[in-house]
Amino acid sequence: MNFLRGVMGGPSAGPQPSGAETIQKLCDRVASSTLLDDRRDAVRALKSLSKKYRLEVGIQAMEHLIHVLQTDRSDSEIIGYALDTLYNVISNDLEEEEQEENLPKQVDDLGSQFTEIFIKQQENVTLLLTLVEEFDFHVRWPGVKLLTSLLKQQGPQVQQIILVSPMGVSRLMDLLADSREVIRNDGVLLLQQLTKSNAAIQKIVAFENAFERLLDIITEEGNSDGGIVVEDCLLLLQNLLKNNNSNQNFFKEGSYIQRMKPWFEVGDDNCGWSAQKVTNLHLMLQLVRVLVSPTNPPGATSSCQKAMFQCGLLQQLCTILMATGVPADILTETINTVSEVIRGCQINQDYFASVNAPSNPPRPAIVVLLMSMVNERQPFVLRCAVLYCFQCFLYKNQKGQGEIVSTLLPSTIDATGNSVSAGQLLCGGLFSTDSLSNWYAAVALAHALQENATLKEQLLRVQLATSIGNPPVSLLQQCTNILSQGSKVQTRVGLLMLLCTWLSNCSIAVTHFLHNPANIPFLTGQIAENLGEEEQLVQGLCALLLGISIYYNDNSLENYRKEKLKQLIEKRIGRENFIEKLGFISKHELHSRAAQKPQPSFSSPDHVMFDHEFTKLVKELEGVISKAIYKSSEEDKKEEEVKKTLEQHDNIVTHYKKVIREQDQELEELKQQVNTLRSQNEQLQATVTQQVSQIQQHKDQYNLLKVQLGKDAQHHNSHGETFQVNGIQLEEVSKLKEELEEWKNKYELLQGQLREKDSVIEKLKSSQLEMGTTEQSSQTSKSGSLELSNELQKELETLRSRIQLQSTEISKLQTENQKLQLMNTAADPVLGESGATAARNPEVEGRLLQEVKELKSEVKALSEEKASLKQYLDSSNSTVAILQDQKSKLQQEVAESKKEQDDLLVLLADQDQKLSALKNKLKELGEPVEDEDDIESGDQGDDDEDGEDEEQD
C-alpha cells in the first residue's frame, strides 16, 4: 500500500485510500450492472481517474475494460471510453504537469508491463483490429492511438500478432484513406511503429498501395512547404524503403521516383526558411539517398540513378546545389545526395561535369565545390561533403579522372590566369598551411589516380614553381620534401596516402621516387625510431610506402634493387620490427571506422585520418608486402616472371576491355539507329497502309469503269454477227483457223478410207456377177463359190468394224465441234447430219447392197461437210473483216473513255511506284514484307491484259 501511495504522489496519510476504493467500486459497477447507462457512467469515471491513478486503474480495471470491448460493441460511446482508459493506462505520453522527477523510469516500466498483460491474450489485439475497422470516430480514433501505444511498448510481439491475424495489415492500411485528417495522420504514426525493423510487414504495406497514398498526402499538404504530416509520411517512406531491396525495386518500377521531382522545386527567394521546411527537405534528401545508397545492390542503385537523371531529379538537385540562400545543413545534405546519385553512373557523372555555377564568368560546379573544400573558413561538415562529392564524381570514371589530371599538366594550364582550374585548387590545398586542407587535397588527388596507371605516369610530368629564381620541381618531389620537413601528423598522413596510391601498381612512379636519394633514408629513419602513439600511424604508412617501393620495383636502378632494399630493412630496421610497424595501420581505430562506409564521417577535424578507398588498398597490400620482405632473390625472380605474365595478361585484358567499351559505344549507337529506323519503319508502314487502302479504292473505281465499258461494248455489239461473243479477238480467230486445218486433214484421211471401201465394193460387185453367170456349174465349182462367200463374209465383218471405229472417231470430232457451237451455231446442222449418218451405219446388217448404198450416202455426207466447212472458213474470213470494222468503232469509244480515265491511271502508276519504293526500303531495313497483295496484283495484271487487248482491238 505504501508503494501505491508513492506512485500516486501524496503523503502516507490522506485521501488516497478513498481513490482506490472508488476505483474498486467503479469496477464492480462495470462488472455487475445490468443497465448499459450505469456501465457507461462507470467506465467514464474510470477514464477520468486513469491518468492520476494509472497503476490502480490498470491493475483493477483492465480485465473489466477488455470485457466491455467484447460485450458492449453495439454502444460506441462506452467502447470509446474503454479505449481511452486503456490508452491512458498503457501509454507513457503523460502530460508534463503530471510527471515527477522521480517517476520516468517507473512510468516506462508500467507501460511495458501493462502492454504485456494486454497482449498476453492475442485475441485482445485481434479485437482491437476489429474495432479499428469501425467508422465511428469515437471508436476508431481511440483504437488507433491504443494500438500505436502497444507497438511503442512491445513492438516485435505486437507486430507478430498483427502479421498472423487475417487481413491485419490491410485493415490498418484503410486508415490512410479516411477522410478525417486526425485519423489519417494518426494512422500514419501507427504505420510508422508497425513497419519498424520488420521486412515482411514492410512488403505487405508497400503492396497495399502505400507509396501512392503517402505521395498523394505529401502533395496535398504542399510538399516541402507542408507541416508535420509531411514529416510523418517521409519517415514512414524511409521505414518502407531503407534496407528493403524488394520495396526499392517496387518503388522504382511504379514510377514513383518521377513524383519526387516537385519536392525539390525551390524558388529563387530562399530567405526565411521555416524549421519545418528544413526538416521536410532534409528527410526528402535522405529518402533519395536511401534509393541510391552504396550499400544497396549495384544493379538496383544503377537503375535508380538512371531514373533520377531521366526524370530531371538530378538536375533539380544541382539547381539547389548552385542556388543562393540555402541553409547550410540543407546544402550539405544536398551535396551528399548528389554525390550518391552520380556515384559510379557515367551518364550522371558526365552531366555533373557540365553543370556551371551562376557566376560571372560561369565556373564549373566542381571548381566551386573544390574552392569550398580547401577554404578553412567553411564549415567542417560541408568540406567533408564536398570531398565525398568529388570522390563519387571520380568513382569508376576514368574520363573524369583524366579531365582533373589534365588541368595539372603543362600543356593545359591557362597561362592568362583568368580562371582557376581544379588542378590548381588541389595543388593550392596540398601545400596550404591548413593541415585539414592538405589532407582533403591529398585524398582528392589520390582518387584522381585510383586504378588508373596511365594517369599515374602522366602526373609525373607535373612541375611546380616553388620560388622565383629556383628551377621547378616535380609534384612527386615536392610531396616528399614536405614530408621530410616534419609537418603536422594530419598533413603527413594525407601525403603518405597520396604517395602510396600513386606508387602502387606503377613501376615508373616507383623508379622516380627511388631516384631521389633522400627518400629511402628518410623512410627507414622514420620506421626505425621509437616514437609516441601519434607517430605510430606515420611509421606504419612509411613502412607501407617502403614496402610498395620494394614490391613494385622493376630493378631498373642498380642501387635500389629489391634485394638491396630488403637487406637495408634487415640491417636498419629488422624484418619483424618492419612487419609490426606495418600492422599499426590496420589496428588503428580510425582505420576501422573509415573502412565501414564510403562517405567520410568524422566527429571532429582531429579524427580525419583515413579514407575509405585507402583502407581497401591497405587490406590488399599488407599481406603481399609481408610476404615480399621474406622472399629470397630466386623467389623474386620467379615472382617477376609471374608479374610479367600477369602484366601481359592485364594488357590483353585492358585491350579487350577497350575493344568491348568501343563495341558497347557502337552498340549504343546502333541501338539508337535501330530505334530511329523503327520509328521511321512505323511511319512508313502507316503510309503504306494508307496508300494500300487508296490503291484498293482506285482498283474498285477502275473495276467499276471497266464493267461500265464492257456493258457499253456489249450494247454496241449486240446487233453484230452471231459468231461474236463478248467481242471475239484475233487470237480466237487464229485458233479457229487451226481447228479448220485439223478438220481438213481429218476429212482427207476419211476420203482415203472411203476410196479403199469403194474399191472393196467394186470387187464384191464383180464377184457377185461372176456368181450369177456360173450358177449352173458343177458341184466342185459350188464348193469353191461357198468358200469365196465365206471370205467375203469375213471381209464384210472387218469392214463393219472399221466403220464402227470411224463412227467413234466421228463422234469424238462431234464433241469437239460442240465446243465451237458457242461461237458458231451455224456448224451444228452439218455436224449433226454427219453424226446421224454415223449413227445409222451400225444398222446395216442385212443386205450387202443396202450397206453399199449407206456407204455411198456417207461419202455424200462427208462431201457436204467439206462444202460446209469451206463455207464456215469463208464466213470466218468475213467475220475478221467485220471485227476489224468493230475495232475501229471500239477504238473511238475507248479513246473517249480513256480521256476520263487518264487522271486515274496516272495516279495508279504513281501509287505503284511509291509502293514498290517503300517495299524496297523495308527490305533494306531487314523488315519482312508481307506479300498479301500478290494475288491482288495478279488480278490487276489480268485486268490490265484485258485492257491492253481491248486497246489492240
PDB file of C-alpha atoms in Angstrom, residues 308-449:
ATOM      1  CA  MET A 308      16.620  10.125 -61.450  1.00  0.00           C
ATOM      2  CA  PHE A 309      18.552  11.557 -64.368  1.00  0.00           C
ATOM      3  CA  GLN A 310      15.826  10.778 -66.900  1.00  0.00           C
ATOM      4  CA  CYS A 311      13.058  12.383 -64.858  1.00  0.00           C
ATOM      5  CA  GLY A 312      15.099  15.520 -64.116  1.00  0.00           C
ATOM      6  CA  LEU A 313      15.552  14.905 -60.384  1.00  0.00           C
ATOM      7  CA  LEU A 314      19.354  15.173 -60.584  1.00  0.00           C
ATOM      8  CA  GLN A 315      19.058  18.438 -62.489  1.00  0.00           C
ATOM      9  CA  GLN A 316      16.749  19.784 -59.780  1.00  0.00           C
ATOM     10  CA  LEU A 317      19.226  18.803 -57.046  1.00  0.00           C
ATOM     11  CA  CYS A 318      22.049  20.546 -58.912  1.00  0.00           C
ATOM     12  CA  THR A 319      19.878  23.673 -59.065  1.00  0.00           C
ATOM     13  CA  ILE A 320      19.576  23.643 -55.263  1.00  0.00           C
ATOM     14  CA  LEU A 321      23.320  22.983 -55.065  1.00  0.00           C
ATOM     15  CA  MET A 322      24.132  26.136 -57.002  1.00  0.00           C
ATOM     16  CA  ALA A 323      21.347  28.288 -55.503  1.00  0.00           C
ATOM     17  CA  THR A 324      21.949  31.109 -53.026  1.00  0.00           C
ATOM     18  CA  GLY A 325      20.353  31.482 -49.614  1.00  0.00           C
ATOM     19  CA  VAL A 326      20.018  27.747 -48.988  1.00  0.00           C
ATOM     20  CA  PRO A 327      20.576  26.819 -45.297  1.00  0.00           C
ATOM     21  CA  ALA A 328      23.951  25.235 -44.589  1.00  0.00           C
ATOM     22  CA  ASP A 329      22.623  21.899 -43.367  1.00  0.00           C
ATOM     23  CA  ILE A 330      20.337  21.567 -46.412  1.00  0.00           C
ATOM     24  CA  LEU A 331      23.242  22.468 -48.709  1.00  0.00           C
ATOM     25  CA  THR A 332      25.439  19.866 -47.024  1.00  0.00           C
ATOM     26  CA  GLU A 333      22.809  17.145 -47.330  1.00  0.00           C
ATOM     27  CA  THR A 334      22.156  18.144 -50.952  1.00  0.00           C
ATOM     28  CA  ILE A 335      25.852  17.722 -51.742  1.00  0.00           C
ATOM     29  CA  ASN A 336      25.826  14.273 -50.127  1.00  0.00           C
ATOM     30  CA  THR A 337      22.689  13.348 -52.084  1.00  0.00           C
ATOM     31  CA  VAL A 338      24.116  14.499 -55.418  1.00  0.00           C
ATOM     32  CA  SER A 339      27.270  12.541 -54.579  1.00  0.00           C
ATOM     33  CA  GLU A 340      25.444   9.239 -54.267  1.00  0.00           C
ATOM     34  CA  VAL A 341      23.187   9.926 -57.261  1.00  0.00           C
ATOM     35  CA  ILE A 342      26.258  10.283 -59.536  1.00  0.00           C
ATOM     36  CA  ARG A 343      28.495   7.685 -57.867  1.00  0.00           C
ATOM     37  CA  GLY A 344      29.585   5.088 -60.416  1.00  0.00           C
ATOM     38  CA  CYS A 345      26.998   6.228 -63.031  1.00  0.00           C
ATOM     39  CA  GLN A 346      28.739   7.533 -66.149  1.00  0.00           C
ATOM     40  CA  ILE A 347      25.722   9.431 -67.519  1.00  0.00           C
ATOM     41  CA  ASN A 348      25.135  11.264 -64.255  1.00  0.00           C
ATOM     42  CA  GLN A 349      28.842  11.983 -63.826  1.00  0.00           C
ATOM     43  CA  ASP A 350      29.041  13.480 -67.303  1.00  0.00           C
ATOM     44  CA  TYR A 351      26.042  15.675 -66.580  1.00  0.00           C
ATOM     45  CA  PHE A 352      27.514  16.848 -63.279  1.00  0.00           C
ATOM     46  CA  ALA A 353      30.762  17.771 -65.064  1.00  0.00           C
ATOM     47  CA  SER A 354      28.729  20.052 -67.358  1.00  0.00           C
ATOM     48  CA  VAL A 355      26.954  21.926 -64.540  1.00  0.00           C
ATOM     49  CA  ASN A 356      28.076  25.538 -64.167  1.00  0.00           C
ATOM     50  CA  ALA A 357      27.606  27.851 -61.236  1.00  0.00           C
ATOM     51  CA  PRO A 358      25.605  31.054 -61.902  1.00  0.00           C
ATOM     52  CA  SER A 359      28.659  33.312 -61.623  1.00  0.00           C
ATOM     53  CA  ASN A 360      30.332  35.795 -63.945  1.00  0.00           C
ATOM     54  CA  PRO A 361      32.174  34.304 -65.696  1.00  0.00           C
ATOM     55  CA  PRO A 362      30.446  30.918 -65.230  1.00  0.00           C
ATOM     56  CA  ARG A 363      32.565  28.330 -63.439  1.00  0.00           C
ATOM     57  CA  PRO A 364      32.111  24.559 -63.319  1.00  0.00           C
ATOM     58  CA  ALA A 365      30.304  23.324 -60.252  1.00  0.00           C
ATOM     59  CA  ILE A 366      33.265  21.057 -59.444  1.00  0.00           C
ATOM     60  CA  VAL A 367      35.609  24.031 -59.257  1.00  0.00           C
ATOM     61  CA  VAL A 368      33.217  25.966 -56.998  1.00  0.00           C
ATOM     62  CA  LEU A 369      32.888  22.988 -54.670  1.00  0.00           C
ATOM     63  CA  LEU A 370      36.673  22.465 -54.513  1.00  0.00           C
ATOM     64  CA  MET A 371      37.064  26.136 -53.581  1.00  0.00           C
ATOM     65  CA  SER A 372      34.816  25.475 -50.595  1.00  0.00           C
ATOM     66  CA  MET A 373      36.731  22.307 -49.680  1.00  0.00           C
ATOM     67  CA  VAL A 374      40.160  23.976 -49.471  1.00  0.00           C
ATOM     68  CA  ASN A 375      38.748  27.055 -47.693  1.00  0.00           C
ATOM     69  CA  GLU A 376      39.383  26.634 -43.981  1.00  0.00           C
ATOM     70  CA  ARG A 377      36.630  29.146 -43.115  1.00  0.00           C
ATOM     71  CA  GLN A 378      33.901  26.840 -44.439  1.00  0.00           C
ATOM     72  CA  PRO A 379      32.031  24.513 -42.027  1.00  0.00           C
ATOM     73  CA  PHE A 380      33.737  21.202 -41.370  1.00  0.00           C
ATOM     74  CA  VAL A 381      30.738  19.038 -42.388  1.00  0.00           C
ATOM     75  CA  LEU A 382      30.364  20.993 -45.633  1.00  0.00           C
ATOM     76  CA  ARG A 383      34.017  20.392 -46.539  1.00  0.00           C
ATOM     77  CA  CYS A 384      33.611  16.669 -45.842  1.00  0.00           C
ATOM     78  CA  ALA A 385      30.508  16.621 -48.058  1.00  0.00           C
ATOM     79  CA  VAL A 386      32.410  18.310 -50.904  1.00  0.00           C
ATOM     80  CA  LEU A 387      35.213  15.742 -50.618  1.00  0.00           C
ATOM     81  CA  TYR A 388      32.647  12.939 -50.772  1.00  0.00           C
ATOM     82  CA  CYS A 389      31.073  14.543 -53.839  1.00  0.00           C
ATOM     83  CA  PHE A 390      34.467  14.765 -55.544  1.00  0.00           C
ATOM     84  CA  GLN A 391      35.221  11.132 -54.699  1.00  0.00           C
ATOM     85  CA  CYS A 392      31.861   9.985 -56.073  1.00  0.00           C
ATOM     86  CA  PHE A 393      32.415  12.025 -59.231  1.00  0.00           C
ATOM     87  CA  LEU A 394      35.707  10.195 -59.858  1.00  0.00           C
ATOM     88  CA  TYR A 395      34.494   6.742 -58.780  1.00  0.00           C
ATOM     89  CA  LYS A 396      34.850   4.406 -61.797  1.00  0.00           C
ATOM     90  CA  ASN A 397      35.078   7.493 -64.012  1.00  0.00           C
ATOM     91  CA  GLN A 398      38.316   7.390 -65.986  1.00  0.00           C
ATOM     92  CA  LYS A 399      37.098  10.211 -68.192  1.00  0.00           C
ATOM     93  CA  GLY A 400      36.599  12.499 -65.183  1.00  0.00           C
ATOM     94  CA  GLN A 401      39.943  11.451 -63.716  1.00  0.00           C
ATOM     95  CA  GLY A 402      41.659  12.367 -66.962  1.00  0.00           C
ATOM     96  CA  GLU A 403      39.967  15.785 -67.030  1.00  0.00           C
ATOM     97  CA  ILE A 404      41.130  16.563 -63.478  1.00  0.00           C
ATOM     98  CA  VAL A 405      44.729  15.444 -64.074  1.00  0.00           C
ATOM     99  CA  SER A 406      44.836  17.289 -67.410  1.00  0.00           C
ATOM    100  CA  THR A 407      44.323  20.590 -65.571  1.00  0.00           C
ATOM    101  CA  LEU A 408      47.686  19.951 -63.857  1.00  0.00           C
ATOM    102  CA  LEU A 409      49.684  19.142 -66.977  1.00  0.00           C
ATOM    103  CA  PRO A 410      51.833  21.918 -68.520  1.00  0.00           C
ATOM    104  CA  SER A 411      50.095  21.889 -71.913  1.00  0.00           C
ATOM    105  CA  THR A 412      46.643  22.604 -70.491  1.00  0.00           C
ATOM    106  CA  ILE A 413      47.344  25.181 -67.780  1.00  0.00           C
ATOM    107  CA  ASP A 414      45.739  28.539 -68.529  1.00  0.00           C
ATOM    108  CA  ALA A 415      48.639  30.956 -68.959  1.00  0.00           C
ATOM    109  CA  THR A 416      46.462  34.031 -68.654  1.00  0.00           C
ATOM    110  CA  GLY A 417      45.392  33.130 -65.124  1.00  0.00           C
ATOM    111  CA  ASN A 418      41.856  34.346 -65.708  1.00  0.00           C
ATOM    112  CA  SER A 419      40.260  31.115 -64.473  1.00  0.00           C
ATOM    113  CA  VAL A 420      41.125  28.739 -61.678  1.00  0.00           C
ATOM    114  CA  SER A 421      41.197  25.054 -62.549  1.00  0.00           C
ATOM    115  CA  ALA A 422      40.508  22.058 -60.358  1.00  0.00           C
ATOM    116  CA  GLY A 423      44.163  21.028 -60.515  1.00  0.00           C
ATOM    117  CA  GLN A 424      45.356  24.409 -59.329  1.00  0.00           C
ATOM    118  CA  LEU A 425      42.936  24.323 -56.405  1.00  0.00           C
ATOM    119  CA  LEU A 426      44.134  20.839 -55.410  1.00  0.00           C
ATOM    120  CA  CYS A 427      47.789  21.894 -55.564  1.00  0.00           C
ATOM    121  CA  GLY A 428      46.982  25.005 -53.576  1.00  0.00           C
ATOM    122  CA  GLY A 429      45.243  22.946 -50.924  1.00  0.00           C
ATOM    123  CA  LEU A 430      48.023  20.355 -50.942  1.00  0.00           C
ATOM    124  CA  PHE A 431      50.660  22.905 -49.946  1.00  0.00           C
ATOM    125  CA  SER A 432      48.448  25.120 -47.783  1.00  0.00           C
ATOM    126  CA  THR A 433      49.263  25.977 -44.167  1.00  0.00           C
ATOM    127  CA  ASP A 434      45.954  24.397 -43.088  1.00  0.00           C
ATOM    128  CA  SER A 435      46.549  20.720 -42.313  1.00  0.00           C
ATOM    129  CA  LEU A 436      42.919  19.797 -42.996  1.00  0.00           C
ATOM    130  CA  SER A 437      43.149  21.375 -46.458  1.00  0.00           C
ATOM    131  CA  ASN A 438      46.356  19.376 -47.040  1.00  0.00           C
ATOM    132  CA  TRP A 439      44.544  16.169 -46.133  1.00  0.00           C
ATOM    133  CA  TYR A 440      41.454  16.949 -48.270  1.00  0.00           C
ATOM    134  CA  ALA A 441      43.566  17.869 -51.323  1.00  0.00           C
ATOM    135  CA  ALA A 442      45.818  14.810 -50.961  1.00  0.00           C
ATOM    136  CA  VAL A 443      42.867  12.414 -50.712  1.00  0.00           C
ATOM    137  CA  ALA A 444      41.085  14.109 -53.631  1.00  0.00           C
ATOM    138  CA  LEU A 445      44.188  13.847 -55.813  1.00  0.00           C
ATOM    139  CA  ALA A 446      44.618  10.194 -54.783  1.00  0.00           C
ATOM    140  CA  HIS A 447      41.085   9.486 -56.038  1.00  0.00           C
ATOM    141  CA  ALA A 448      42.016  11.080 -59.370  1.00  0.00           C
ATOM    142  CA  LEU A 449      44.716   8.382 -59.679  1.00  0.00           C
TER     143      LEU A 449
END
